[in-house]
mmCIF file of C-alpha atoms in Angstrom:
data_model
loop_
_atom_site.group_PDB
_atom_site.id
_atom_site.type_symbol
_atom_site.label_atom_id
_atom_site.label_comp_id
_atom_site.label_asym_id
_atom_site.label_seq_id
_atom_site.Cartn_x
_atom_site.Cartn_y
_atom_site.Cartn_z
ATOM 1 C CA MET A 29 52.382 20.720 22.336
ATOM 2 C CA HIS A 30 48.742 22.591 21.978
ATOM 3 C CA SER A 31 46.281 22.484 25.133
ATOM 4 C CA ARG A 32 42.986 21.523 25.521
ATOM 5 C CA LEU A 33 40.411 23.831 26.859
ATOM 6 C CA PRO A 34 38.224 22.375 29.602
ATOM 7 C CA ALA A 35 34.591 21.643 29.306
ATOM 8 C CA PRO A 36 32.849 24.250 31.158
ATOM 9 C CA ALA A 37 35.015 26.679 29.565
ATOM 10 C CA LEU A 38 34.667 25.512 25.867
ATOM 11 C CA PHE A 39 30.859 25.786 26.724
ATOM 12 C CA LEU A 40 30.950 29.249 27.749
ATOM 13 C CA LEU A 41 33.257 29.581 24.476
ATOM 14 C CA PHE A 42 30.396 28.069 22.331
ATOM 15 C CA PHE A 43 27.642 30.086 23.983
ATOM 16 C CA ALA A 44 29.056 33.473 23.387
ATOM 17 C CA LEU A 45 30.075 33.058 19.849
ATOM 18 C CA THR A 46 26.382 31.799 19.252
ATOM 19 C CA ALA A 47 25.232 34.761 21.234
ATOM 20 C CA SER A 48 26.938 36.966 19.182
ATOM 21 C CA ALA A 49 25.196 35.681 16.082
ATOM 22 C CA HIS A 50 21.763 35.221 17.293
ATOM 23 C CA ALA A 51 19.895 37.973 20.025
ATOM 24 C CA VAL A 52 19.353 36.963 23.002
ATOM 25 C CA GLN A 53 15.452 36.427 23.352
ATOM 26 C CA VAL A 54 13.675 38.623 25.658
ATOM 27 C CA CYS A 55 10.282 38.073 27.257
ATOM 28 C CA ASP A 56 7.555 40.136 29.388
ATOM 29 C CA LEU A 57 4.575 39.709 30.639
ATOM 30 C CA ASP A 58 2.375 43.140 30.867
ATOM 31 C CA GLY A 59 5.420 44.834 30.536
ATOM 32 C CA GLN A 60 7.157 43.100 33.131
ATOM 33 C CA SER A 61 10.702 41.113 32.468
ATOM 34 C CA VAL A 62 9.548 37.141 32.912
ATOM 35 C CA ASN A 63 12.228 33.706 31.781
ATOM 36 C CA PRO A 64 10.183 31.128 30.885
ATOM 37 C CA ALA A 65 12.782 28.944 31.580
ATOM 38 C CA ASN A 66 12.256 30.554 35.479
ATOM 39 C CA GLY A 67 9.438 29.513 37.007
ATOM 40 C CA ASN A 68 10.035 31.897 40.155
ATOM 41 C CA THR A 69 9.119 35.025 37.511
ATOM 42 C CA THR A 70 6.305 33.458 36.597
ATOM 43 C CA ALA A 71 4.734 32.065 39.357
ATOM 44 C CA GLY A 72 1.112 32.886 40.034
ATOM 45 C CA LYS A 73 1.150 35.057 37.145
ATOM 46 C CA THR A 74 -1.428 35.315 34.688
ATOM 47 C CA GLY A 75 -1.793 36.880 31.237
ATOM 48 C CA LEU A 76 -0.028 37.103 27.882
ATOM 49 C CA MET A 77 4.190 36.785 27.872
ATOM 50 C CA ARG A 78 5.328 38.378 24.653
ATOM 51 C CA CYS A 79 8.772 37.030 23.605
ATOM 52 C CA ARG A 80 11.110 39.115 20.835
ATOM 53 C CA ASP A 81 14.458 38.307 19.095
ATOM 54 C CA GLY A 82 16.341 40.607 21.469
ATOM 55 C CA ALA A 83 15.014 43.785 23.196
ATOM 56 C CA GLY A 84 12.893 45.844 20.557
ATOM 57 C CA GLY A 85 13.260 42.757 18.112
ATOM 58 C CA PRO A 86 10.865 40.820 16.273
ATOM 59 C CA LEU A 87 7.952 39.237 17.870
ATOM 60 C CA GLN A 88 8.941 35.531 18.232
ATOM 61 C CA ARG A 89 6.201 33.695 20.533
ATOM 62 C CA GLU A 90 3.058 34.648 22.682
ATOM 63 C CA GLN A 91 1.972 32.479 25.301
ATOM 64 C CA GLU A 92 -1.038 32.766 28.155
ATOM 65 C CA LEU A 93 -0.412 32.179 31.665
ATOM 66 C CA ARG A 94 -2.918 31.158 33.702
ATOM 67 C CA ASN A 95 -1.796 31.405 37.664
ATOM 68 C CA GLY A 96 1.479 30.274 36.621
ATOM 69 C CA VAL A 97 0.815 27.525 34.250
ATOM 70 C CA PHE A 98 1.189 27.533 30.683
ATOM 71 C CA MET A 99 -2.284 27.150 29.555
ATOM 72 C CA GLY A 100 -4.240 28.493 26.637
ATOM 73 C CA LEU A 101 -3.287 30.755 24.024
ATOM 74 C CA VAL A 102 0.326 30.007 22.059
ATOM 75 C CA ARG A 103 1.544 31.661 18.951
ATOM 76 C CA GLN A 104 4.518 31.360 17.286
ATOM 77 C CA TYR A 105 6.346 33.942 14.865
ATOM 78 C CA ARG A 106 8.915 33.961 12.801
ATOM 79 C CA ASP A 107 10.652 36.902 11.008
ATOM 80 C CA GLY A 108 7.693 39.092 13.011
ATOM 81 C CA PHE A 109 4.848 37.325 11.011
ATOM 82 C CA LEU A 110 2.736 34.407 12.476
ATOM 83 C CA GLN A 111 3.670 31.155 11.713
ATOM 84 C CA ARG A 112 1.562 28.616 14.530
ATOM 85 C CA GLU A 113 -1.371 29.606 16.473
ATOM 86 C CA HIS A 114 -3.319 26.852 18.985
ATOM 87 C CA GLN A 115 -4.472 26.323 22.431
ATOM 88 C CA VAL A 116 -3.213 23.966 25.248
ATOM 89 C CA ASN A 117 -4.447 22.505 28.118
ATOM 90 C CA GLU A 118 -3.566 22.016 31.883
ATOM 91 C CA ARG A 119 -1.592 18.739 30.517
ATOM 92 C CA GLY A 120 0.165 20.978 27.907
ATOM 93 C CA ASN A 121 -1.181 19.269 25.192
ATOM 94 C CA ARG A 122 -2.919 20.792 21.872
ATOM 95 C CA ASP A 123 -6.159 21.589 22.529
ATOM 96 C CA GLY A 124 -9.343 23.078 20.312
ATOM 97 C CA ILE A 125 -8.248 24.466 16.791
ATOM 98 C CA ALA A 126 -4.958 24.713 15.556
ATOM 99 C CA ARG A 127 -3.627 26.892 12.513
ATOM 100 C CA GLU A 128 -0.584 27.288 10.707
ATOM 101 C CA TYR A 129 0.077 30.342 7.863
ATOM 102 C CA ALA A 130 2.712 30.712 5.421
ATOM 103 C CA ALA A 131 4.467 33.747 7.661
ATOM 104 C CA THR A 132 4.604 36.382 4.845
ATOM 105 C CA ALA A 133 3.050 39.787 4.387
ATOM 106 C CA SER A 134 -0.093 41.037 4.071
ATOM 107 C CA PRO A 135 -1.976 38.541 2.944
ATOM 108 C CA ASN A 136 -0.319 35.837 5.631
ATOM 109 C CA GLN A 137 -1.702 32.871 3.728
ATOM 110 C CA LEU A 138 -3.827 30.571 6.408
ATOM 111 C CA LEU A 139 -2.359 26.914 5.134
ATOM 112 C CA LEU A 140 -3.513 24.651 7.644
ATOM 113 C CA GLU A 141 -6.571 24.183 10.339
ATOM 114 C CA GLU A 142 -6.841 21.494 12.391
ATOM 115 C CA THR A 143 -9.319 20.310 15.514
ATOM 116 C CA MET A 144 -7.082 18.866 18.184
ATOM 117 C CA ARG A 145 -8.482 16.742 21.600
ATOM 118 C CA ASP A 146 -5.607 16.968 24.032
ATOM 119 C CA GLY A 147 -3.288 16.111 21.968
ATOM 120 C CA SER A 148 -5.202 14.182 19.084
ATOM 121 C CA ASN A 149 -6.730 14.980 15.419
ATOM 122 C CA VAL A 150 -10.523 14.432 15.458
ATOM 123 C CA GLY A 151 -12.668 16.067 13.200
ATOM 124 C CA LEU A 152 -12.069 18.250 9.981
ATOM 125 C CA THR A 153 -8.395 19.025 9.272
ATOM 126 C CA ARG A 154 -8.008 21.616 6.200
ATOM 127 C CA ALA A 155 -5.033 22.737 4.774
ATOM 128 C CA TRP A 156 -4.717 25.463 1.637
ATOM 129 C CA HIS A 157 -1.881 25.543 -1.302
ATOM 130 C CA PRO A 158 0.056 28.990 -0.906
ATOM 131 C CA ASN A 159 -2.245 30.842 -3.212
ATOM 132 C CA GLY A 160 -5.287 30.336 -1.535
ATOM 133 C CA ARG A 161 -6.974 27.214 -3.095
ATOM 134 C CA LEU A 162 -8.148 24.355 -1.076
ATOM 135 C CA ARG A 163 -4.768 21.711 -1.097
ATOM 136 C CA ARG A 164 -6.507 18.973 1.069
ATOM 137 C CA VAL A 165 -9.506 17.980 3.961
ATOM 138 C CA SER A 166 -9.829 15.084 5.827
ATOM 139 C CA PHE A 167 -11.880 12.989 8.928
ATOM 140 C CA MET A 168 -11.039 11.910 12.108
ATOM 141 C CA ASP A 169 -13.202 10.077 13.940
ATOM 142 C CA ASP A 170 -12.769 10.004 18.133
ATOM 143 C CA GLY A 171 -11.002 7.036 17.900
ATOM 144 C CA GLY A 172 -8.048 9.201 15.464
ATOM 145 C CA ARG A 173 -9.195 7.723 12.114
ATOM 146 C CA GLU A 174 -8.826 8.814 9.086
ATOM 147 C CA LEU A 175 -12.361 8.161 7.419
ATOM 148 C CA ALA A 176 -12.657 10.461 4.644
ATOM 149 C CA SER A 177 -10.341 12.589 2.934
ATOM 150 C CA ALA A 178 -10.028 14.655 -0.468
ATOM 151 C CA ARG A 179 -6.914 16.067 -1.961
ATOM 152 C CA PHE A 180 -6.625 18.801 -4.679
ATOM 153 C CA THR A 181 -4.036 20.335 -7.415
ATOM 154 C CA PRO A 182 -3.106 23.924 -6.999
ATOM 155 C CA GLN A 183 -5.358 24.620 -10.042
ATOM 156 C CA GLY A 184 -8.573 23.450 -7.646
ATOM 157 C CA GLN A 185 -8.714 19.739 -9.529
ATOM 158 C CA LEU A 186 -9.073 16.889 -7.399
ATOM 159 C CA SER A 187 -6.678 14.639 -7.646
ATOM 160 C CA GLU A 188 -7.025 12.382 -4.287
ATOM 161 C CA LEU A 189 -10.437 10.717 -2.770
ATOM 162 C CA ARG A 190 -10.701 8.888 -0.051
ATOM 163 C CA CYS A 191 -14.732 8.205 0.953
ATOM 164 C CA GLY A 192 -16.311 7.419 4.291
ATOM 165 C CA PRO A 193 -19.519 5.551 5.006
ATOM 166 C CA ARG A 194 -21.217 8.640 5.415
ATOM 167 C CA PRO A 195 -20.168 11.798 3.848
ATOM 168 C CA VAL A 196 -18.192 14.036 6.674
ATOM 169 C CA LEU A 197 -16.062 16.295 4.159
ATOM 170 C CA LYS A 198 -19.084 19.123 3.983
ATOM 171 C CA PRO A 199 -19.178 22.163 3.451
ATOM 172 C CA ASP A 200 -15.506 22.494 2.105
ATOM 173 C CA VAL A 201 -16.201 18.971 -0.127
ATOM 174 C CA ALA A 202 -19.338 17.843 -1.010
ATOM 175 C CA ASP A 203 -18.603 14.168 -1.069
ATOM 176 C CA ASP A 204 -22.295 13.226 -0.307
ATOM 177 C CA ALA A 205 -21.981 13.479 -4.670
ATOM 178 C CA LEU A 206 -18.761 12.713 -4.938
ATOM 179 C CA CYS A 207 -18.947 9.703 -3.228
ATOM 180 C CA GLY A 208 -22.308 8.426 -4.561
ATOM 181 C CA HIS A 209 -23.875 9.126 -1.229
ATOM 182 C CA ALA A 210 -26.534 11.249 -2.249
ATOM 183 C CA SER A 211 -27.636 8.857 -5.380
ATOM 184 C CA ASP A 212 -29.513 6.048 -6.144
ATOM 185 C CA LYS A 213 -26.566 5.200 -8.954
ATOM 186 C CA PRO A 214 -22.671 4.556 -8.668
ATOM 187 C CA VAL A 215 -20.716 8.216 -9.492
ATOM 188 C CA THR A 216 -17.353 8.301 -11.205
ATOM 189 C CA VAL A 217 -14.917 11.403 -10.756
ATOM 190 C CA GLY A 218 -11.789 12.124 -12.010
ATOM 191 C CA LEU A 219 -8.379 12.642 -10.533
ATOM 192 C CA HIS A 220 -5.839 14.720 -11.863
ATOM 193 C CA GLY A 221 -2.272 15.446 -11.400
ATOM 194 C CA GLU A 222 -0.397 18.691 -11.673
ATOM 195 C CA ASP A 223 0.492 19.284 -14.848
ATOM 196 C CA GLY A 224 -4.124 18.941 -14.876
ATOM 197 C CA THR A 225 -3.249 15.757 -16.991
ATOM 198 C CA LEU A 226 -6.813 13.192 -16.318
ATOM 199 C CA ARG A 227 -4.583 10.178 -14.008
ATOM 200 C CA SER A 228 -6.877 8.069 -13.273
ATOM 201 C CA ARG A 229 -10.713 7.560 -11.913
ATOM 202 C CA LEU A 230 -12.792 6.023 -9.605
ATOM 203 C CA THR A 231 -16.293 5.180 -9.230
ATOM 204 C CA HIS A 232 -18.304 5.083 -5.195
ATOM 205 C CA GLU A 233 -21.592 3.574 -4.478
ATOM 206 C CA ARG A 234 -22.313 5.227 -1.285
ATOM 207 C CA GLY A 235 -19.205 5.548 -0.302
ATOM 208 C CA GLU A 236 -17.964 1.721 -1.624
ATOM 209 C CA ARG A 237 -15.421 2.126 -3.758
ATOM 210 C CA ARG A 238 -16.681 -0.138 -7.010
ATOM 211 C CA ARG A 239 -14.062 0.963 -9.818
ATOM 212 C CA SER A 240 -10.723 2.219 -9.793
ATOM 213 C CA GLU A 241 -8.997 3.330 -13.289
ATOM 214 C CA LEU A 242 -5.369 4.286 -13.653
ATOM 215 C CA LEU A 243 -5.051 5.652 -17.058
ATOM 216 C CA TRP A 244 -1.767 5.971 -18.812
ATOM 217 C CA GLY A 245 -0.505 9.661 -19.926
ATOM 218 C CA ASN A 246 -2.275 8.970 -23.580
ATOM 219 C CA GLY A 247 -5.694 8.167 -21.638
ATOM 220 C CA GLN A 248 -5.334 4.544 -22.354
ATOM 221 C CA VAL A 249 -5.857 2.635 -19.376
ATOM 222 C CA ARG A 250 -3.274 1.566 -17.428
ATOM 223 C CA GLU A 251 -4.447 -0.398 -14.736
ATOM 224 C CA LEU A 252 -8.824 -1.030 -13.320
ATOM 225 C CA GLN A 253 -9.691 -2.693 -10.584
ATOM 226 C CA GLU A 254 -13.416 -3.442 -9.952
ATOM 227 C CA MET A 255 -14.417 -4.474 -6.257
ATOM 228 C CA GLY A 256 -17.740 -6.231 -5.417
ATOM 229 C CA THR A 257 -19.256 -7.239 -2.288
ATOM 230 C CA THR A 258 -18.152 -10.323 -2.298
ATOM 231 C CA ASP A 259 -15.848 -10.644 -5.217
ATOM 232 C CA GLY A 260 -13.906 -8.183 -7.536
ATOM 233 C CA SER A 261 -10.912 -8.091 -10.142
ATOM 234 C CA GLU A 262 -7.992 -6.231 -11.616
ATOM 235 C CA ARG A 263 -6.403 -5.829 -14.825
ATOM 236 C CA SER A 264 -3.317 -4.448 -16.153
ATOM 237 C CA PHE A 265 -3.029 -3.329 -19.695
ATOM 238 C CA SER A 266 -0.131 -2.018 -21.975
ATOM 239 C CA ALA A 267 -0.038 1.952 -23.158
ATOM 240 C CA ASP A 268 -1.730 0.562 -26.742
ATOM 241 C CA GLY A 269 -4.549 -1.178 -24.539
ATOM 242 C CA VAL A 270 -3.304 -4.676 -24.876
ATOM 243 C CA LYS A 271 -4.271 -6.799 -21.474
ATOM 244 C CA ARG A 272 -1.260 -7.746 -20.225
ATOM 245 C CA ARG A 273 -2.411 -9.410 -16.554
ATOM 246 C CA GLU A 274 -5.586 -10.422 -14.695
ATOM 247 C CA GLN A 275 -6.325 -11.148 -11.543
ATOM 248 C CA ARG A 276 -10.348 -12.222 -9.826
ATOM 249 C CA TRP A 277 -10.373 -12.559 -5.889
ATOM 250 C CA VAL A 278 -13.361 -13.241 -3.624
ATOM 251 C CA ALA A 279 -14.220 -12.048 0.071
ATOM 252 C CA ALA A 280 -13.647 -15.340 2.616
ATOM 253 C CA ALA A 281 -14.884 -14.442 6.280
ATOM 254 C CA ASP A 282 -11.164 -14.803 8.646
ATOM 255 C CA GLY A 283 -13.084 -14.432 12.131
ATOM 256 C CA THR A 284 -15.104 -10.901 12.760
ATOM 257 C CA ARG A 285 -13.445 -9.157 9.344
ATOM 258 C CA SER A 286 -13.201 -10.840 5.532
ATOM 259 C CA ARG A 287 -10.480 -11.305 3.292
ATOM 260 C CA ARG A 288 -9.322 -11.033 -0.344
ATOM 261 C CA VAL A 289 -8.431 -15.101 -1.455
ATOM 262 C CA THR A 290 -7.342 -14.695 -5.179
ATOM 263 C CA THR A 291 -8.775 -17.289 -7.466
ATOM 264 C CA LEU A 292 -7.519 -16.580 -10.415
ATOM 265 C CA ASP A 293 -3.860 -14.624 -12.186
ATOM 266 C CA GLN A 294 -3.724 -15.232 -15.766
ATOM 267 C CA GLU A 295 -0.398 -13.188 -17.514
ATOM 268 C CA PHE A 296 -0.789 -12.542 -21.178
ATOM 269 C CA HIS A 297 1.648 -11.996 -24.307
ATOM 270 C CA GLU A 298 2.664 -8.116 -25.422
ATOM 271 C CA SER A 299 0.298 -9.629 -28.523
ATOM 272 C CA GLY A 300 -2.719 -9.954 -26.323
ATOM 273 C CA LYS A 301 -2.503 -14.247 -26.689
ATOM 274 C CA LEU A 302 -2.432 -15.486 -22.648
ATOM 275 C CA VAL A 303 0.389 -17.115 -21.547
ATOM 276 C CA ARG A 304 -0.116 -18.408 -18.067
ATOM 277 C CA GLU A 305 -2.437 -18.987 -15.878
ATOM 278 C CA ARG A 306 -3.088 -19.910 -12.277
ATOM 279 C CA ARG A 307 -6.241 -20.976 -10.302
ATOM 280 C CA TRP A 308 -6.906 -21.555 -7.004
ATOM 281 C CA ARG A 309 -9.963 -23.348 -4.862
ATOM 282 C CA VAL A 310 -10.902 -21.207 -1.930
ATOM 283 C CA THR A 311 -10.976 -23.371 1.642
ATOM 284 C CA ASP A 312 -11.132 -22.346 5.258
ATOM 285 C CA ARG A 313 -7.556 -21.578 5.263
ATOM 286 C CA GLY A 314 -7.749 -19.036 2.211
ATOM 287 C CA GLY A 315 -6.596 -20.164 -0.968
ATOM 288 C CA GLU A 316 -5.249 -23.504 -2.562
ATOM 289 C CA LEU A 317 -3.494 -23.611 -5.532
ATOM 290 C CA GLU A 318 -5.141 -26.093 -8.049
ATOM 291 C CA LEU A 319 -4.198 -25.291 -11.262
ATOM 292 C CA GLU A 320 -0.773 -24.047 -13.262
ATOM 293 C CA HIS A 321 -1.377 -23.627 -16.996
ATOM 294 C CA THR A 322 1.308 -21.986 -19.454
ATOM 295 C CA TRP A 323 0.688 -21.880 -23.152
ATOM 296 C CA TYR A 324 2.915 -21.452 -26.853
ATOM 297 C CA LEU A 325 2.443 -18.150 -28.287
ATOM 298 C CA ASN A 326 0.960 -20.445 -30.869
ATOM 299 C CA GLY A 327 -2.019 -21.003 -28.348
ATOM 300 C CA GLN A 328 -1.165 -24.693 -28.103
ATOM 301 C CA PRO A 329 -0.570 -25.953 -24.752
ATOM 302 C CA LYS A 330 2.897 -25.912 -22.932
ATOM 303 C CA ALA A 331 2.387 -27.413 -19.390
ATOM 304 C CA ARG A 332 -0.476 -28.226 -16.750
ATOM 305 C CA LEU A 333 -0.212 -28.733 -13.262
ATOM 306 C CA ASP A 334 -2.878 -30.095 -11.448
ATOM 307 C CA TYR A 335 -3.156 -30.010 -7.529
ATOM 308 C CA LEU A 336 -4.381 -32.846 -6.273
ATOM 309 C CA SER A 337 -4.956 -35.101 -3.098
ATOM 310 C CA VAL A 338 -3.737 -38.946 -3.103
ATOM 311 C CA ASP A 339 -4.974 -40.869 0.083
ATOM 312 C CA ASN A 340 -5.267 -37.248 1.644
ATOM 313 C CA GLN A 341 -2.039 -36.607 0.825
ATOM 314 C CA PRO A 342 -1.133 -33.426 -1.348
ATOM 315 C CA ALA A 343 -0.282 -34.454 -5.033
ATOM 316 C CA ARG A 344 0.558 -32.803 -8.043
ATOM 317 C CA ARG A 345 -0.221 -34.057 -11.653
ATOM 318 C CA ASP A 346 2.450 -32.604 -14.347
ATOM 319 C CA THR A 347 2.148 -32.769 -18.030
ATOM 320 C CA GLN A 348 4.035 -31.760 -20.633
ATOM 321 C CA PHE A 349 3.545 -30.716 -24.334
ATOM 322 C CA HIS A 350 4.718 -30.209 -27.602
ATOM 323 C CA ASP A 351 3.933 -27.289 -29.592
ATOM 324 C CA ASN A 352 2.067 -28.678 -31.331
ATOM 325 C CA GLY A 353 -0.798 -29.990 -28.466
ATOM 326 C CA LYS A 354 0.363 -33.108 -28.394
ATOM 327 C CA PRO A 355 1.738 -34.511 -25.056
ATOM 328 C CA ALA A 356 5.244 -34.541 -24.386
ATOM 329 C CA SER A 357 5.233 -36.165 -20.454
ATOM 330 C CA GLU A 358 3.619 -36.894 -18.236
ATOM 331 C CA GLY A 359 3.699 -38.056 -14.248
ATOM 332 C CA LEU A 360 2.365 -37.717 -10.608
ATOM 333 C CA TRP A 361 4.555 -35.805 -7.801
ATOM 334 C CA LEU A 362 4.006 -36.166 -3.889
ATOM 335 C CA LEU A 363 4.537 -33.021 -2.225
ATOM 336 C CA LYS A 364 6.012 -33.918 1.142
ATOM 337 C CA GLY A 365 7.016 -30.373 1.670
ATOM 338 C CA ARG A 366 7.594 -27.001 -0.260
ATOM 339 C CA TYR A 367 9.944 -27.545 -1.919
ATOM 340 C CA ASP A 368 10.404 -31.539 -1.433
ATOM 341 C CA THR A 369 8.376 -33.890 -4.383
ATOM 342 C CA VAL A 370 8.569 -37.880 -4.561
ATOM 343 C CA ALA A 371 7.914 -38.782 -8.052
ATOM 344 C CA SER A 372 4.919 -41.800 -7.896
ATOM 345 C CA GLY A 373 3.593 -44.011 -10.056
ATOM 346 C CA VAL A 374 4.252 -44.317 -13.841
ATOM 347 C CA HIS A 375 5.943 -41.284 -15.565
ATOM 348 C CA LYS A 376 5.483 -41.337 -19.436
ATOM 349 C CA GLN A 377 7.003 -39.913 -22.386
ATOM 350 C CA PHE A 378 5.156 -39.586 -26.203
ATOM 351 C CA ASP A 379 6.846 -38.561 -29.179
ATOM 352 C CA ASP A 380 5.542 -35.474 -31.642
ATOM 353 C CA THR A 381 2.537 -36.962 -32.605
ATOM 354 C CA GLY A 382 1.666 -38.037 -29.096
ATOM 355 C CA ARG A 383 2.432 -41.944 -29.261
ATOM 356 C CA LEU A 384 3.668 -43.376 -26.158
ATOM 357 C CA ARG A 385 7.474 -44.165 -25.930
ATOM 358 C CA ARG A 386 9.053 -44.360 -22.565
ATOM 359 C CA GLU A 387 7.502 -45.289 -19.352
ATOM 360 C CA ARG A 388 9.636 -44.918 -16.064
ATOM 361 C CA PHE A 389 8.186 -46.830 -12.906
ATOM 362 C CA HIS A 390 8.634 -45.614 -9.508
ATOM 363 C CA ASP A 391 9.021 -47.496 -6.331
ATOM 364 C CA GLY A 392 6.915 -46.034 -2.749
ATOM 365 C CA ARG A 393 10.323 -44.204 -1.904
ATOM 366 C CA GLY A 394 10.157 -42.435 -5.572
ATOM 367 C CA ARG A 395 13.363 -44.511 -6.800
ATOM 368 C CA VAL A 396 12.872 -45.662 -10.431
ATOM 369 C CA ASN A 397 12.800 -49.593 -9.850
ATOM 370 C CA ARG A 398 11.781 -50.193 -13.856
ATOM 371 C CA GLU A 399 12.170 -48.548 -17.527
ATOM 372 C CA ARG A 400 10.477 -49.707 -20.857
ATOM 373 C CA ASP A 401 11.136 -47.931 -24.076
ATOM 374 C CA LEU A 402 8.787 -48.517 -26.935
ATOM 375 C CA ASP A 403 8.918 -48.280 -30.667
ATOM 376 C CA GLU A 404 6.349 -46.315 -33.300
ATOM 377 C CA ALA A 405 4.159 -48.829 -32.940
ATOM 378 C CA GLY A 406 3.574 -49.352 -29.492
ATOM 379 C CA ALA A 407 6.041 -52.511 -29.353
ATOM 380 C CA VAL A 408 8.348 -53.007 -25.954
ATOM 381 C CA THR A 409 11.846 -52.522 -27.369
ATOM 382 C CA ARG A 410 13.278 -52.623 -23.740
ATOM 383 C CA ASP A 411 12.000 -53.183 -20.366
ATOM 384 C CA GLU A 412 15.069 -53.393 -17.375
ATOM 385 C CA GLU A 413 14.525 -53.466 -13.544
ATOM 386 C CA VAL A 414 16.702 -50.880 -12.053
ATOM 387 C CA PHE A 415 18.801 -51.455 -9.023
ATOM 388 C CA GLU A 416 19.671 -49.085 -6.263
ATOM 389 C CA ASP A 417 23.227 -48.731 -7.807
ATOM 390 C CA GLY A 418 22.183 -48.189 -10.954
ATOM 391 C CA SER A 419 22.845 -51.418 -12.499
ATOM 392 C CA ARG A 420 19.863 -52.821 -14.732
ATOM 393 C CA LYS A 421 18.825 -56.249 -15.457
ATOM 394 C CA ALA A 422 16.485 -57.152 -18.753
ATOM 395 C CA LEU A 423 12.931 -58.547 -17.633
ATOM 396 C CA GLY A 424 11.987 -61.984 -18.324
ATOM 397 C CA ARG A 425 16.030 -62.772 -18.692
#
């Protein structure tokens, strides 16, 4: 039977194994040994504490003490090379300029520089690629919101751009020019991928985005967005330039803000023919669907659904078509809920020449209570009353 070591013994064994694999951190302040985990060794002291990976080992960190309080400069090292440096305030929060480095032999490339205010980012933040080229620049306002940013590839080409209401990225990025702040006309810039390929184009007017183009690998437009002050549109295309979808929207007031309300949604076949369309009316509650329309590939209408109000109740009039464009059926439905519909009035069916061939009459509960069939000449060939149990009776008998 195997005996189990008590928990304290296991902890000591783990510590011993760990200590044998990693040297113990050794810290000093002006040549005097201190232990940052033991406040008695740092009480009342001022200066720069240095900690190494074992006695005489590579530097691991430097931290400033002010009258026994860790406050001021903090540096962290990796394999003896500077990796991070920043300042902390009396609350222990980062405050001031903070930097990160590659932690390599000279030159030790600066990778990140940001401004902190009591633990929060403010102002400019800059990042660099390992090759020294600028990677990203952003600007945060006093509330912690990012107002503008720009990103670059390792080759120095612009890859992302977000414009603010005013230029804030200089001197690193001329966002006054890129975002149209310095021009009376909209300004278009190209965005590139890591391989140098042009991936998209953005157009801004005094910081407001007016147009966005996402490109296929062959340079054709894949997605196109156009934004005005009160409306806009979105279109998508196949790689060979055929439009496959289009949406339109307007800006509607929503309290103190405005929101987009879709007014049109169209879908196109790969041949470019319109096959589906939906339209919305703008109301105080947003957008209400008013029309759905589909087409056959031969261009003839396939179905039309009109949304309307009947006696202050939402309703939908359905019309189906033969592929020659002649109506196949039509009828009115009352909309009782999202998925609940009740047939109303007379529903009609037509042959492929457009002649009326059948009528179905509905009562107030949506139940069929009468059916009529007609011949090609329009004469009634069957006229029956329909009862709840499904039984029928010829009218006039």
